[in-house]
mmCIF file of C-alpha atoms and ligand atoms in Angstrom:
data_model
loop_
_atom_site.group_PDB
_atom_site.id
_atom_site.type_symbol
_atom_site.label_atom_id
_atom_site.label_comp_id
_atom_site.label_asym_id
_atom_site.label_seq_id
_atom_site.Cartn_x
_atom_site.Cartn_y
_atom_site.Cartn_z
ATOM 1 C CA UNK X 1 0.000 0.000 0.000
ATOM 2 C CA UNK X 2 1.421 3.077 -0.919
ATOM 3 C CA UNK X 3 1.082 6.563 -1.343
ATOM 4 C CA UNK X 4 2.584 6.608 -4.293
ATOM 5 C CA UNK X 5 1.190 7.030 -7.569
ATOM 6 C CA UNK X 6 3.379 5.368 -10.221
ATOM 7 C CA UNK X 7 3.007 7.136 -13.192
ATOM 8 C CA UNK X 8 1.161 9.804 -12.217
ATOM 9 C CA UNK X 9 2.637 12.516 -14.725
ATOM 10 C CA UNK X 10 2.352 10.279 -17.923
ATOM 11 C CA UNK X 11 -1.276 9.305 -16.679
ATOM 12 C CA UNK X 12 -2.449 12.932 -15.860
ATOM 13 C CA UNK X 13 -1.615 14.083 -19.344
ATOM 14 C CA UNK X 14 -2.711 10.500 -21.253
ATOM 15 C CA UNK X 15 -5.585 10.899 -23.659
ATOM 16 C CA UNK X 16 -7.418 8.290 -21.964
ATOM 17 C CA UNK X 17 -7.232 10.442 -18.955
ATOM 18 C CA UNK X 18 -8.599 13.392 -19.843
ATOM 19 C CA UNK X 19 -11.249 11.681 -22.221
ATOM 20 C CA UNK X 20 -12.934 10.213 -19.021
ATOM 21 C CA UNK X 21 -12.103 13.630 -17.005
ATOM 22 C CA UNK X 22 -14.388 15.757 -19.763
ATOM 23 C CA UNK X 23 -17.383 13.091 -18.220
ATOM 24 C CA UNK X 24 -17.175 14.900 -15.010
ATOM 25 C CA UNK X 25 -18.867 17.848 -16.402
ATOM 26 C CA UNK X 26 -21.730 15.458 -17.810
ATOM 27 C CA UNK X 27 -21.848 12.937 -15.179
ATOM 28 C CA UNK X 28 -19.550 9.730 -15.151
ATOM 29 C CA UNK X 29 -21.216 7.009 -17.259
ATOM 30 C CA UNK X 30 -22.181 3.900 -15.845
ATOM 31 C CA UNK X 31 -19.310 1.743 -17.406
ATOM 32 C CA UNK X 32 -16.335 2.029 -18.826
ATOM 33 C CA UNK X 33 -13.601 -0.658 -19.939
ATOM 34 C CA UNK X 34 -10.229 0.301 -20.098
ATOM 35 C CA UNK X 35 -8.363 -1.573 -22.502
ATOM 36 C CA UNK X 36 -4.359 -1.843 -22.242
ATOM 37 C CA UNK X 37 -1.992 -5.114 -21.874
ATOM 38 C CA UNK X 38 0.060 -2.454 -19.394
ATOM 39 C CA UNK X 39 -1.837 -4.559 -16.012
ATOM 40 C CA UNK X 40 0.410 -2.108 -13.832
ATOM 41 C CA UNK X 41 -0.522 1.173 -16.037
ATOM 42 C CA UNK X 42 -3.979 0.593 -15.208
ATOM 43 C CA UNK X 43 -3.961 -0.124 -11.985
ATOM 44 C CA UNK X 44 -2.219 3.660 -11.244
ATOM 45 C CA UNK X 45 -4.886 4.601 -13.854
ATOM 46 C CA UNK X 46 -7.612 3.516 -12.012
ATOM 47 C CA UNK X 47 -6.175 5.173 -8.824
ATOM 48 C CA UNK X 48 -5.954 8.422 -10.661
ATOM 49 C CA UNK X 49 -9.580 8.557 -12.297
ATOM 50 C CA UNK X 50 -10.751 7.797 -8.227
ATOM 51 C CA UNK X 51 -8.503 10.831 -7.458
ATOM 52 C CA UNK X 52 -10.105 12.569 -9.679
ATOM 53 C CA UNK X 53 -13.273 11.883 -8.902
ATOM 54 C CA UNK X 54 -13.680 12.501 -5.421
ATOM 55 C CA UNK X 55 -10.368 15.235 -4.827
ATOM 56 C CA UNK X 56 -11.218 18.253 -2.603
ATOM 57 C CA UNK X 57 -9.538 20.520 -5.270
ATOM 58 C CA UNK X 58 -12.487 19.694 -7.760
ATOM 59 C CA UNK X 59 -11.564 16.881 -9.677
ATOM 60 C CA UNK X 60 -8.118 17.914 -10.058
ATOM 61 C CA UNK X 61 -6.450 14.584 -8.801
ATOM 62 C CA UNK X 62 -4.061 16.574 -6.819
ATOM 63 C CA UNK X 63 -2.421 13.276 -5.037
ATOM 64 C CA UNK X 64 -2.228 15.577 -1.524
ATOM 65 C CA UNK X 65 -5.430 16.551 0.070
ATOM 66 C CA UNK X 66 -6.968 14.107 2.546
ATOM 67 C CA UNK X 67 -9.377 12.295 0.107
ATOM 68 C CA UNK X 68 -6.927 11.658 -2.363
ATOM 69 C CA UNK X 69 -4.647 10.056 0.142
ATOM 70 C CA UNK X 70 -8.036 8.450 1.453
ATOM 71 C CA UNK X 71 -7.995 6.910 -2.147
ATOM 72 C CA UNK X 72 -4.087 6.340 -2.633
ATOM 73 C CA UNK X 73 -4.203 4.463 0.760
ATOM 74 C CA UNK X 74 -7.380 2.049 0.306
ATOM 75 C CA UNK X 75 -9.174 3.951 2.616
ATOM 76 C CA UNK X 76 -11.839 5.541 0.590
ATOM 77 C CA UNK X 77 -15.521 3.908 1.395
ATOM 78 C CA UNK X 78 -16.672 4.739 -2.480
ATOM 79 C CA UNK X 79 -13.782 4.003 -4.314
ATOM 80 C CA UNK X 80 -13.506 -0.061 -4.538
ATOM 81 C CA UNK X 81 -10.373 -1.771 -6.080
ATOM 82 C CA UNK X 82 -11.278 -5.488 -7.292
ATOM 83 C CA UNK X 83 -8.802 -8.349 -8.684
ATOM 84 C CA UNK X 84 -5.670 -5.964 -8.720
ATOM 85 C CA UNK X 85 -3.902 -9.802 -8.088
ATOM 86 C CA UNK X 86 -4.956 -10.205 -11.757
ATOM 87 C CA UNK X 87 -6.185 -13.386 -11.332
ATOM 88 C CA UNK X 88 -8.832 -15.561 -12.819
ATOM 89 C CA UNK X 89 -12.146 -13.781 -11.371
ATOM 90 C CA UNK X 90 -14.167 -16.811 -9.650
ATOM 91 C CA UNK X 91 -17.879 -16.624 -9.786
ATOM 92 C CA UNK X 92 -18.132 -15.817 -5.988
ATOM 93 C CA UNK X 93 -15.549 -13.146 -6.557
ATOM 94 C CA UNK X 94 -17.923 -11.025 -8.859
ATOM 95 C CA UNK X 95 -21.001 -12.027 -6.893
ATOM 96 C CA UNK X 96 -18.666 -10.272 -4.562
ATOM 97 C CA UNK X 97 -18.182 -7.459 -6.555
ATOM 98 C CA UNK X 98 -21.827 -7.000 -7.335
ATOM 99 C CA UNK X 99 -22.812 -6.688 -3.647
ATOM 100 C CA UNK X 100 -20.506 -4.237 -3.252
ATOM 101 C CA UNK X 101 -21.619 -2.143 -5.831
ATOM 102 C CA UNK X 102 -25.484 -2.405 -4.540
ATOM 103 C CA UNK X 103 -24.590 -0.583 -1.120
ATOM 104 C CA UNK X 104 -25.355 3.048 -0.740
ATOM 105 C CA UNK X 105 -22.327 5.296 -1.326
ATOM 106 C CA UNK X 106 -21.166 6.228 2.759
ATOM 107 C CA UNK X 107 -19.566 9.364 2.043
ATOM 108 C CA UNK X 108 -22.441 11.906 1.056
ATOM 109 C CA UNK X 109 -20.497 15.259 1.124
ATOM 110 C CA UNK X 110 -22.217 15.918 -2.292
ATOM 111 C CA UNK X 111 -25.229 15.220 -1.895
ATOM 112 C CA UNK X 112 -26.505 15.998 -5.058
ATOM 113 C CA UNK X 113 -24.021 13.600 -6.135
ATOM 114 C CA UNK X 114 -23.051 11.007 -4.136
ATOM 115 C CA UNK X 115 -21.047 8.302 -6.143
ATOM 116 C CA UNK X 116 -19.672 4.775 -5.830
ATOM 117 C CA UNK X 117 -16.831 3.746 -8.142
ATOM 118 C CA UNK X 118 -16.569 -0.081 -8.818
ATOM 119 C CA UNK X 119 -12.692 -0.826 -10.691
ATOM 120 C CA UNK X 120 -12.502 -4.391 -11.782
ATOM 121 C CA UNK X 121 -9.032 -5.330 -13.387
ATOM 122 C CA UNK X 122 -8.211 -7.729 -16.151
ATOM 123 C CA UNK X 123 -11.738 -8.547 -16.715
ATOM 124 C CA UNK X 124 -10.929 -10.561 -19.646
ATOM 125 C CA UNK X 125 -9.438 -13.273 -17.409
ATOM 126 C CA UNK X 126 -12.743 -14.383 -16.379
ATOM 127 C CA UNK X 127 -15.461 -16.953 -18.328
ATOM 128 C CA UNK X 128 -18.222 -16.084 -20.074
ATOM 129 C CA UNK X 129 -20.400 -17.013 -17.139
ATOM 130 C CA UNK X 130 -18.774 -14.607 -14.438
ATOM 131 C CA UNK X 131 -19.222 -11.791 -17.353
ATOM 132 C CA UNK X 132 -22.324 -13.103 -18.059
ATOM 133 C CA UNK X 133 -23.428 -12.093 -13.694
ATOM 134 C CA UNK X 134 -21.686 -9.081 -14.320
ATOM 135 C CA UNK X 135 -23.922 -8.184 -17.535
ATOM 136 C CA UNK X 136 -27.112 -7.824 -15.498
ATOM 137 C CA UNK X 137 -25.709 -5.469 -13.294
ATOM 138 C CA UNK X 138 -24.683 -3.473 -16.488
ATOM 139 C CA UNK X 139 -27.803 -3.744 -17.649
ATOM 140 C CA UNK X 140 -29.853 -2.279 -14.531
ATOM 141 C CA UNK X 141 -26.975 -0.203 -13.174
ATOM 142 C CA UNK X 142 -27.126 0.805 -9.741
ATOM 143 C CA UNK X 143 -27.943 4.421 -9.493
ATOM 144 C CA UNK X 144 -24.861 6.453 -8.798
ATOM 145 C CA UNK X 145 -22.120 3.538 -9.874
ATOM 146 C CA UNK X 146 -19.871 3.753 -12.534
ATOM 147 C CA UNK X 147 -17.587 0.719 -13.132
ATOM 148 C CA UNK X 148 -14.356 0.940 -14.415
ATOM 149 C CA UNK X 149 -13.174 -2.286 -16.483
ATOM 150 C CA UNK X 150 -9.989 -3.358 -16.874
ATOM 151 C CA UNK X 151 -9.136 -5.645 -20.063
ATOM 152 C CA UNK X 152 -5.660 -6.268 -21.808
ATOM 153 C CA UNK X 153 -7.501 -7.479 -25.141
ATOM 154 C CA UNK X 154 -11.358 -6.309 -26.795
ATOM 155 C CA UNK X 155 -11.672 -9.794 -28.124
ATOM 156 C CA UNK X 156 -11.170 -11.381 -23.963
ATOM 157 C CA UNK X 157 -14.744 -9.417 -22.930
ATOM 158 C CA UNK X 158 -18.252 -10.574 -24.131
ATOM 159 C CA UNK X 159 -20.027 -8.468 -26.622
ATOM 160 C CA UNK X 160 -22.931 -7.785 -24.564
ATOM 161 C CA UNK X 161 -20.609 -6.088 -22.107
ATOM 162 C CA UNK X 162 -18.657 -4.111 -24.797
ATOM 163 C CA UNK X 163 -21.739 -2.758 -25.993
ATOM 164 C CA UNK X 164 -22.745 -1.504 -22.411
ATOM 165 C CA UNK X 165 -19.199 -0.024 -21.868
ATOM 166 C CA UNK X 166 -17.468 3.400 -23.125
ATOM 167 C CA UNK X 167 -14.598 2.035 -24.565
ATOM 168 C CA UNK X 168 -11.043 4.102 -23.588
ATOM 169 C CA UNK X 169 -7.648 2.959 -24.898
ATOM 170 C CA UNK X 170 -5.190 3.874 -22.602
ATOM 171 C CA UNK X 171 -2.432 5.467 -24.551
ATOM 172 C CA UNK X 172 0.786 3.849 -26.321
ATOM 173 C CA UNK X 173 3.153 6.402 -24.567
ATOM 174 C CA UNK X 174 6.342 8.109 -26.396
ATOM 175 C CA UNK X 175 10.011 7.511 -25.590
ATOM 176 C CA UNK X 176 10.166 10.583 -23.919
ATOM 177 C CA UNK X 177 7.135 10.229 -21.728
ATOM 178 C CA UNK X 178 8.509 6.684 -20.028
ATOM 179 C CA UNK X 179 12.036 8.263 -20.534
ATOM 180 C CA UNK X 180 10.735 11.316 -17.759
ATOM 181 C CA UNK X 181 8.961 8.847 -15.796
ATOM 182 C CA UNK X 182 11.616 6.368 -15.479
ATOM 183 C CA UNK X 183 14.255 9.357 -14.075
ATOM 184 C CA UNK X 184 11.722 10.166 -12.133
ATOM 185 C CA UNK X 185 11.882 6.608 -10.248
ATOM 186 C CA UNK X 186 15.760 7.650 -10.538
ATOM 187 C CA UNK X 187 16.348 4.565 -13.062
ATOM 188 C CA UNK X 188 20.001 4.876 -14.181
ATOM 189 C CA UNK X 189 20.106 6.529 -18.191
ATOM 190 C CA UNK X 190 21.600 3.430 -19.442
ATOM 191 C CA UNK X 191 19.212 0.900 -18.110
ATOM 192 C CA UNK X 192 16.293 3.562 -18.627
ATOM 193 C CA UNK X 193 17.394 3.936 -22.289
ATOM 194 C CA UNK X 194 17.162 0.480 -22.715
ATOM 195 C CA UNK X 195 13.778 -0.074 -21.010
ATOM 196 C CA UNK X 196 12.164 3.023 -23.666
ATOM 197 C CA UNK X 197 13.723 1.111 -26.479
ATOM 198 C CA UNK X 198 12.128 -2.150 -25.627
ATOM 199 C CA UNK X 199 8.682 -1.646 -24.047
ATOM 200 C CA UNK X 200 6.495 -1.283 -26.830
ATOM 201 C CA UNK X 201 5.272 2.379 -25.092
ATOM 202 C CA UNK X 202 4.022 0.582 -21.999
ATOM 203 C CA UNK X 203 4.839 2.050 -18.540
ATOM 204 C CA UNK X 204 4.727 -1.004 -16.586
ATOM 205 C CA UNK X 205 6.703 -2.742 -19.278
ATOM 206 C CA UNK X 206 9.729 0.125 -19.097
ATOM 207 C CA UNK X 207 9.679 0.116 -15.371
ATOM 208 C CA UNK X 208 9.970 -3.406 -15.699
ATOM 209 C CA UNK X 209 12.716 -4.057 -18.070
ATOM 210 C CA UNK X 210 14.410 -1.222 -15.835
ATOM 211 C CA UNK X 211 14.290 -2.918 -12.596
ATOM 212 C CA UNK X 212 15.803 -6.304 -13.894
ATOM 213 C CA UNK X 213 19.527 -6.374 -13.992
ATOM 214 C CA UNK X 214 19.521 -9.294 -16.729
ATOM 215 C CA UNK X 215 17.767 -7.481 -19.058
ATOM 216 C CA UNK X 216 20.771 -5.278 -20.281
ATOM 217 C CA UNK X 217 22.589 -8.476 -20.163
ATOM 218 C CA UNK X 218 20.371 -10.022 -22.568
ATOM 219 C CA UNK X 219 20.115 -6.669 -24.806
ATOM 220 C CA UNK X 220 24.060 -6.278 -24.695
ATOM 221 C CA UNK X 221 23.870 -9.935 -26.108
ATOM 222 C CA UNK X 222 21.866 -9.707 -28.639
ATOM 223 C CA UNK X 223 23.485 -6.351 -30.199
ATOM 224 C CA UNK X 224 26.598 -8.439 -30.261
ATOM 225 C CA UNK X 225 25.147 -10.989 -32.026
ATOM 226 C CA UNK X 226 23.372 -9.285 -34.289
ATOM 227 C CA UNK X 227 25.834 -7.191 -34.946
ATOM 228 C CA UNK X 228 29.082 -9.786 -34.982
ATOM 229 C CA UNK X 229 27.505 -12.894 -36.482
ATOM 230 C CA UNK X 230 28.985 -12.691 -39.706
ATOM 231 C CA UNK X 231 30.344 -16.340 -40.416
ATOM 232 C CA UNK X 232 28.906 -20.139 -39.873
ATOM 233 C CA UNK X 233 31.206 -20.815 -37.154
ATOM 234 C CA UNK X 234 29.830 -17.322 -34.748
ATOM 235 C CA UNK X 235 26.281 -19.905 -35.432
ATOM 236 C CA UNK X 236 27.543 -22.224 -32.757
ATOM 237 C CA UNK X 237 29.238 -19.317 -31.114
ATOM 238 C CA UNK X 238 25.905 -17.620 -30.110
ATOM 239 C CA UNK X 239 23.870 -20.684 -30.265
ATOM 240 C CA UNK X 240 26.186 -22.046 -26.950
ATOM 241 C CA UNK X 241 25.656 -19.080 -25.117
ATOM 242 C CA UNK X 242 21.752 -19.042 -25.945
ATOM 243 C CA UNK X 243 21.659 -22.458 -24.646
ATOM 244 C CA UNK X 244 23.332 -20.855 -20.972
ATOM 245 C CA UNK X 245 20.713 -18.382 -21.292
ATOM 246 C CA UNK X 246 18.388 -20.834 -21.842
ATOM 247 C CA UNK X 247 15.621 -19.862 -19.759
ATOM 248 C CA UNK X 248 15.402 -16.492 -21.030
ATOM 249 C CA UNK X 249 15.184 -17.790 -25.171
ATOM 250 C CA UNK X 250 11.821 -15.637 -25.447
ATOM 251 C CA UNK X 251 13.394 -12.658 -23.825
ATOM 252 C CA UNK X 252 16.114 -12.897 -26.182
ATOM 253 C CA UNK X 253 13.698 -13.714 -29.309
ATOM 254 C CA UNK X 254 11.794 -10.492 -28.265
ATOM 255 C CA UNK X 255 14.915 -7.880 -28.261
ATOM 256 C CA UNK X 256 15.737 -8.904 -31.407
ATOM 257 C CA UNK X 257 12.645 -9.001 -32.860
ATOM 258 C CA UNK X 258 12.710 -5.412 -31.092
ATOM 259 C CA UNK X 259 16.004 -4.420 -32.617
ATOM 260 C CA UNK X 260 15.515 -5.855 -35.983
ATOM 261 C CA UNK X 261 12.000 -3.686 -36.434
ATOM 262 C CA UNK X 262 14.304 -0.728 -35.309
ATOM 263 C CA UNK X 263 16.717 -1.657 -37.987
ATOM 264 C CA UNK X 264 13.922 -2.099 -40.676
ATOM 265 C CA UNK X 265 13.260 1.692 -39.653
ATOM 266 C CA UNK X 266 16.655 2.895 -39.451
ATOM 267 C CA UNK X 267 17.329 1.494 -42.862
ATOM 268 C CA UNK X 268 14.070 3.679 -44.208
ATOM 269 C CA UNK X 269 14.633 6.539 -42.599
ATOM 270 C CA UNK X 270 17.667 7.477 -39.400
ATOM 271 C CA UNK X 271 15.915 10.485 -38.276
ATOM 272 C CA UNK X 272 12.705 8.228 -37.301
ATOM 273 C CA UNK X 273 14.485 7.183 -34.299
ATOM 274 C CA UNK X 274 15.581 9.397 -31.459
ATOM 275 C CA UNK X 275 18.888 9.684 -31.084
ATOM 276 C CA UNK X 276 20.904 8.240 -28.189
ATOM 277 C CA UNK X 277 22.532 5.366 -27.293
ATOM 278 C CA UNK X 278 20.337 2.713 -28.676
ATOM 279 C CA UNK X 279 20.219 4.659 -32.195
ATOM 280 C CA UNK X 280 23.845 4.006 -31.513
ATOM 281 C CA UNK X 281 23.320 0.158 -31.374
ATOM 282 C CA UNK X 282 20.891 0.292 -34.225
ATOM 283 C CA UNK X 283 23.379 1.597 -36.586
ATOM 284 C CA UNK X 284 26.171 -0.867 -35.961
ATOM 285 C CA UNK X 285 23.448 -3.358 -36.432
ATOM 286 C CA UNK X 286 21.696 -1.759 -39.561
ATOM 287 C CA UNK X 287 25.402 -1.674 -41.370
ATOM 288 C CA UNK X 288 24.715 -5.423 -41.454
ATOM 289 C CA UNK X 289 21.727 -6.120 -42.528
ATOM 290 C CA UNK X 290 19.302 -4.667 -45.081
ATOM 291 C CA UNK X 291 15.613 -4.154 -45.408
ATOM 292 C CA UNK X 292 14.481 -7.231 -46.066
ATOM 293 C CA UNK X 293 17.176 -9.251 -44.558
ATOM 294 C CA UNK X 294 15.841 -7.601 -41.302
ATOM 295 C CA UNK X 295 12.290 -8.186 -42.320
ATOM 296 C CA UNK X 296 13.043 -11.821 -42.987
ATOM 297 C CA UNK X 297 14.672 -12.587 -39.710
ATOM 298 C CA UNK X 298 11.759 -11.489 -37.917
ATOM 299 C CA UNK X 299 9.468 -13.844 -39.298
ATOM 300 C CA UNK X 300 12.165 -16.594 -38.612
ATOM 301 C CA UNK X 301 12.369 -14.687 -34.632
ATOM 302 C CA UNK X 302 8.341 -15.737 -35.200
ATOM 303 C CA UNK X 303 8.824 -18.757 -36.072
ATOM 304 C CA UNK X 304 11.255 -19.978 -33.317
ATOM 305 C CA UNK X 305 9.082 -18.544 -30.839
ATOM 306 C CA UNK X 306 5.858 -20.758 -31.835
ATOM 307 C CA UNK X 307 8.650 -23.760 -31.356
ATOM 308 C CA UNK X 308 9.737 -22.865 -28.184
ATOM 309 C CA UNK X 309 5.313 -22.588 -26.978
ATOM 310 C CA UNK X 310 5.201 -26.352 -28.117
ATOM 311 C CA UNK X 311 5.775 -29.138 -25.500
ATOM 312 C CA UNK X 312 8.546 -31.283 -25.406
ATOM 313 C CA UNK X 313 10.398 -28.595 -27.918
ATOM 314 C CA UNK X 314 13.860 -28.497 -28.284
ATOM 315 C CA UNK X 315 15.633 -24.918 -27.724
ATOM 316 C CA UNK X 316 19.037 -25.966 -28.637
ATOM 317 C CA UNK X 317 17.739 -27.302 -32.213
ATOM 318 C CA UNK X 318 15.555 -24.015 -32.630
ATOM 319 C CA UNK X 319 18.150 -21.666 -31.729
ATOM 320 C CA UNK X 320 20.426 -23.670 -34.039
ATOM 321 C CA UNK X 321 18.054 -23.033 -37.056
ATOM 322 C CA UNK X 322 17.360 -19.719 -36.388
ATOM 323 C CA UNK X 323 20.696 -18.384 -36.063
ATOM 324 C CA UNK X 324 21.812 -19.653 -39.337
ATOM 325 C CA UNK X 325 18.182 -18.967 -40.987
ATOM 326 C CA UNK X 326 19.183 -15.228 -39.581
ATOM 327 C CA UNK X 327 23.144 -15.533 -41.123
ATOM 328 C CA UNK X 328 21.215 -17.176 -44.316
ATOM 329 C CA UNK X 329 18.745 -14.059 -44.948
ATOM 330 C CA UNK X 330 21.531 -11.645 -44.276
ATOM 331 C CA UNK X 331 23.335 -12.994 -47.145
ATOM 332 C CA UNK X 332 20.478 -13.498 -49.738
ATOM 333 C CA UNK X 333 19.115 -9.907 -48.982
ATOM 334 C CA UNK X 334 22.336 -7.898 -48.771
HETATM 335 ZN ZN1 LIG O 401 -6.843 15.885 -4.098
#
């Protein structure tokens, strides 16, 4: 529990953000899903909308007055936080839910307008049957609820409940937006640099990346390898020290995936990507390999991964073929 918002600048100015903020005006609707595969962006999101809501500076989300520390700390009666475990929601967890959101709202300071907030993370982990309880109680909403849905994917929620929800995509956020946010949790440059370049504009991704130590290891790696695997003997070079890294072949698969799209971008146009470091990196790598060679690697880096998902696979073999299928398209597409 903490006071804490992570986030809280990138998420005060997101689109999503201030789409649902302009509601406060008209009076919050009754549901709203929130769709974003960043689990730990939303869950500061949905702390900040509840800031919002209910802050003593009207609706600014200040973080500082009592009711927004009443919020930040789990303490707020009409602001209730539901699966933020992101686990498969039982059926007796939403009939949960559901009771919850039938009680009066206890604090009544505005009267004219007293309000309940109901925020149910990664709703799309649940069956069609838990939906399915939640659905009625979209469909004769409480009066003075809103619930606030959390999904990483559209296609995980039923249809019925789309169609009773505004739909808000929380925003892909730029380099420099995670970039501010990571010095802000005083990330070191080199690790935060590395974190922008590989989290696909997700917060909780970059903050991620930035806390694990192994992940530069792994990047370092792979810029060597992409860079220095020129020959049939650096195949078995790299392919030994993938198989020491062995339990971190989709991390691996996924930087360079990561770096070869970069490249593919690089090779199109150098002033797409922001220069630092990693533009650095993507240069070296770029001198190597063209357009296309890049583009066909990728679909090998997808192919290797869909071995790796199947049982009883055999990661030495598939990072055998996919180094050389790599050293293969770099010399076809030169
Ligand atoms: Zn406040």
């Amino acid at each position: 529990m903490s006071e804490e918002l992570l986030f809280s600048n990138a998420l005060k100015s997101s689109k999503a953000f201030n789409l649902i903020k302009n509601d406060f005006s008209l009076g919050l609707g009754n549901a709203y899903l929130i769709i974003s595969q960043d689990d730990e962006a939303v869950q500061s999101f949905f702390r900040l909308i509840a800031c919002a809501v209910f802050c003593d500076q009207h609706h600014s989300a200040c973080l500082e007055c009592d009711t927004c520390l009443q919020v930040l700390h789990y303490n707020h009666p009409d602001a209730k936080f539901f699966n933020q475990e992101k686990n498969t929601i039982k059926a007796e967890s939403m009939r949960y839910f559901l009771e919850e959101s039938r009680k009066a709202p206890v604090n009544l300071k505005n009267e004219k307008e007293p309000h309940l907030l109901i925020f149910i993370e990664r709703l799309d982990l649940s069956s069609e049957k838990v939906m399915n309880f939640l659905l009625k109680s979209l469909e004769e909403p409480p009066a003075g609820v809103s619930f606030f849905l959390g999904t990483a994917n559209e296609s995980g929620v039923l249809e019925t409940i789309k169609s009773r929800c505004r739909k808000v995509y929380l925003d892909i956020f730029t380099d420099d937006v995670i970039l501010e946010e990571l010095k802000s949790l005083n990330v070191p440059e080199e690790s935060a640099e590395i974190a922008v370049a590989c989290a696909d504009g997700q917060l909780g991704k970059a903050r991620r990346i930035a806390m694990d130590e192994d992940y530069a290891k792994s990047y370092k790696l792979v810029v060597d390898l992409l860079t220095n695997m020129k020959k049939s003997s650096d195949v078995i070079f790299y392919s030994n020290i993938f198989e020491k890294r062995m339990d971190n072949n989709m991390e691996l698969l996924n930087i360079m995936s990561i770096l070869l799209r970069n490249v593919t971008v690089y090779n199109t146009d150098p002033f797409m990507l922001r220069d630092g470091p990693i533009k650095e990196d993507i240069k070296k790598i770029a001198a190597t390999f063209s357009v296309s060679a890049a583009e066909h690697s990728i679909l090998a880096i997808n192919d290797a991964k869909k071995k790796l998902y199947a049982p009883a696979c055999n990661p030495q073999a598939i990072a055998d073929y996919l180094l050389f299928s790599i050293l293969e398209a770099k010399h076809i597409w030169r």
